[in-house]
Amino acid sequence: MRNKILFQIIAWTIWALLLLAVILSAEGEVLRQYTGELGHNLLIMVVVILPILIVLPIILPLLKTLAEVKNSTDFFGNGSEAKRILETGRSANATLIAVNENSQGGMLTINDQPYLNLKLAIDDGKNPAYEVSFDSIVPRTILPQLTPGAKLKVKIDPQNPQKIVLDQTR
């Protein structure tokens, strides 16, 4: 899914740049008729440099966020790492402390699902309770249940107790 989103962003960017180049090349011919070589240099600047200056500030933050999404463990049990945690992890109880905008700030949706920051208090009954905070894609169907104080059953990654997955089997 994440690779598909990245591919779509790149594909639409390329199409937009090609369309811009076609439009500007037609205008460039008109400029060249009136300004000679200056119009040609202006055309190169507008077709090559301007799109780079416009597109890069938009694409780079998107790519950074998508990389973070790809590297995050899916709290709701999707993905190979989440499945591993569900199989090998320790059972624990969690209390939802807060649901906020993602850690990068602002609202982001991926396939119309919000990407939010969840803060949980984890208690496995053996170790002292601790808090974890992470970003996750939250299914809209589950969003109404995620209110502060909500009790959740989770599995804790034995290798990294900061990684947890919602245990929907209990």
mmCIF file of N, CA and C in Angstrom, residues 8 12-13 155:
data_model
loop_
_atom_site.group_PDB
_atom_site.id
_atom_site.type_symbol
_atom_site.label_atom_id
_atom_site.label_comp_id
_atom_site.label_asym_id
_atom_site.label_seq_id
_atom_site.Cartn_x
_atom_site.Cartn_y
_atom_site.Cartn_z
ATOM 1 N N GLN A 8 2.284 6.604 -6.884
ATOM 2 C CA GLN A 8 1.283 7.544 -7.383
ATOM 3 C C GLN A 8 1.766 8.986 -7.257
ATOM 4 N N TRP A 12 2.194 11.239 -10.621
ATOM 5 C CA TRP A 12 1.452 12.493 -10.799
ATOM 6 C C TRP A 12 2.400 13.679 -10.915
ATOM 7 N N THR A 13 3.506 13.646 -10.198
ATOM 8 C CA THR A 13 4.486 14.726 -10.299
ATOM 9 C C THR A 13 5.088 14.769 -11.698
ATOM 10 N N LYS A 155 -0.217 -6.506 22.784
ATOM 11 C CA LYS A 155 0.947 -7.392 22.856
ATOM 12 C C LYS A 155 2.183 -6.511 22.772
#
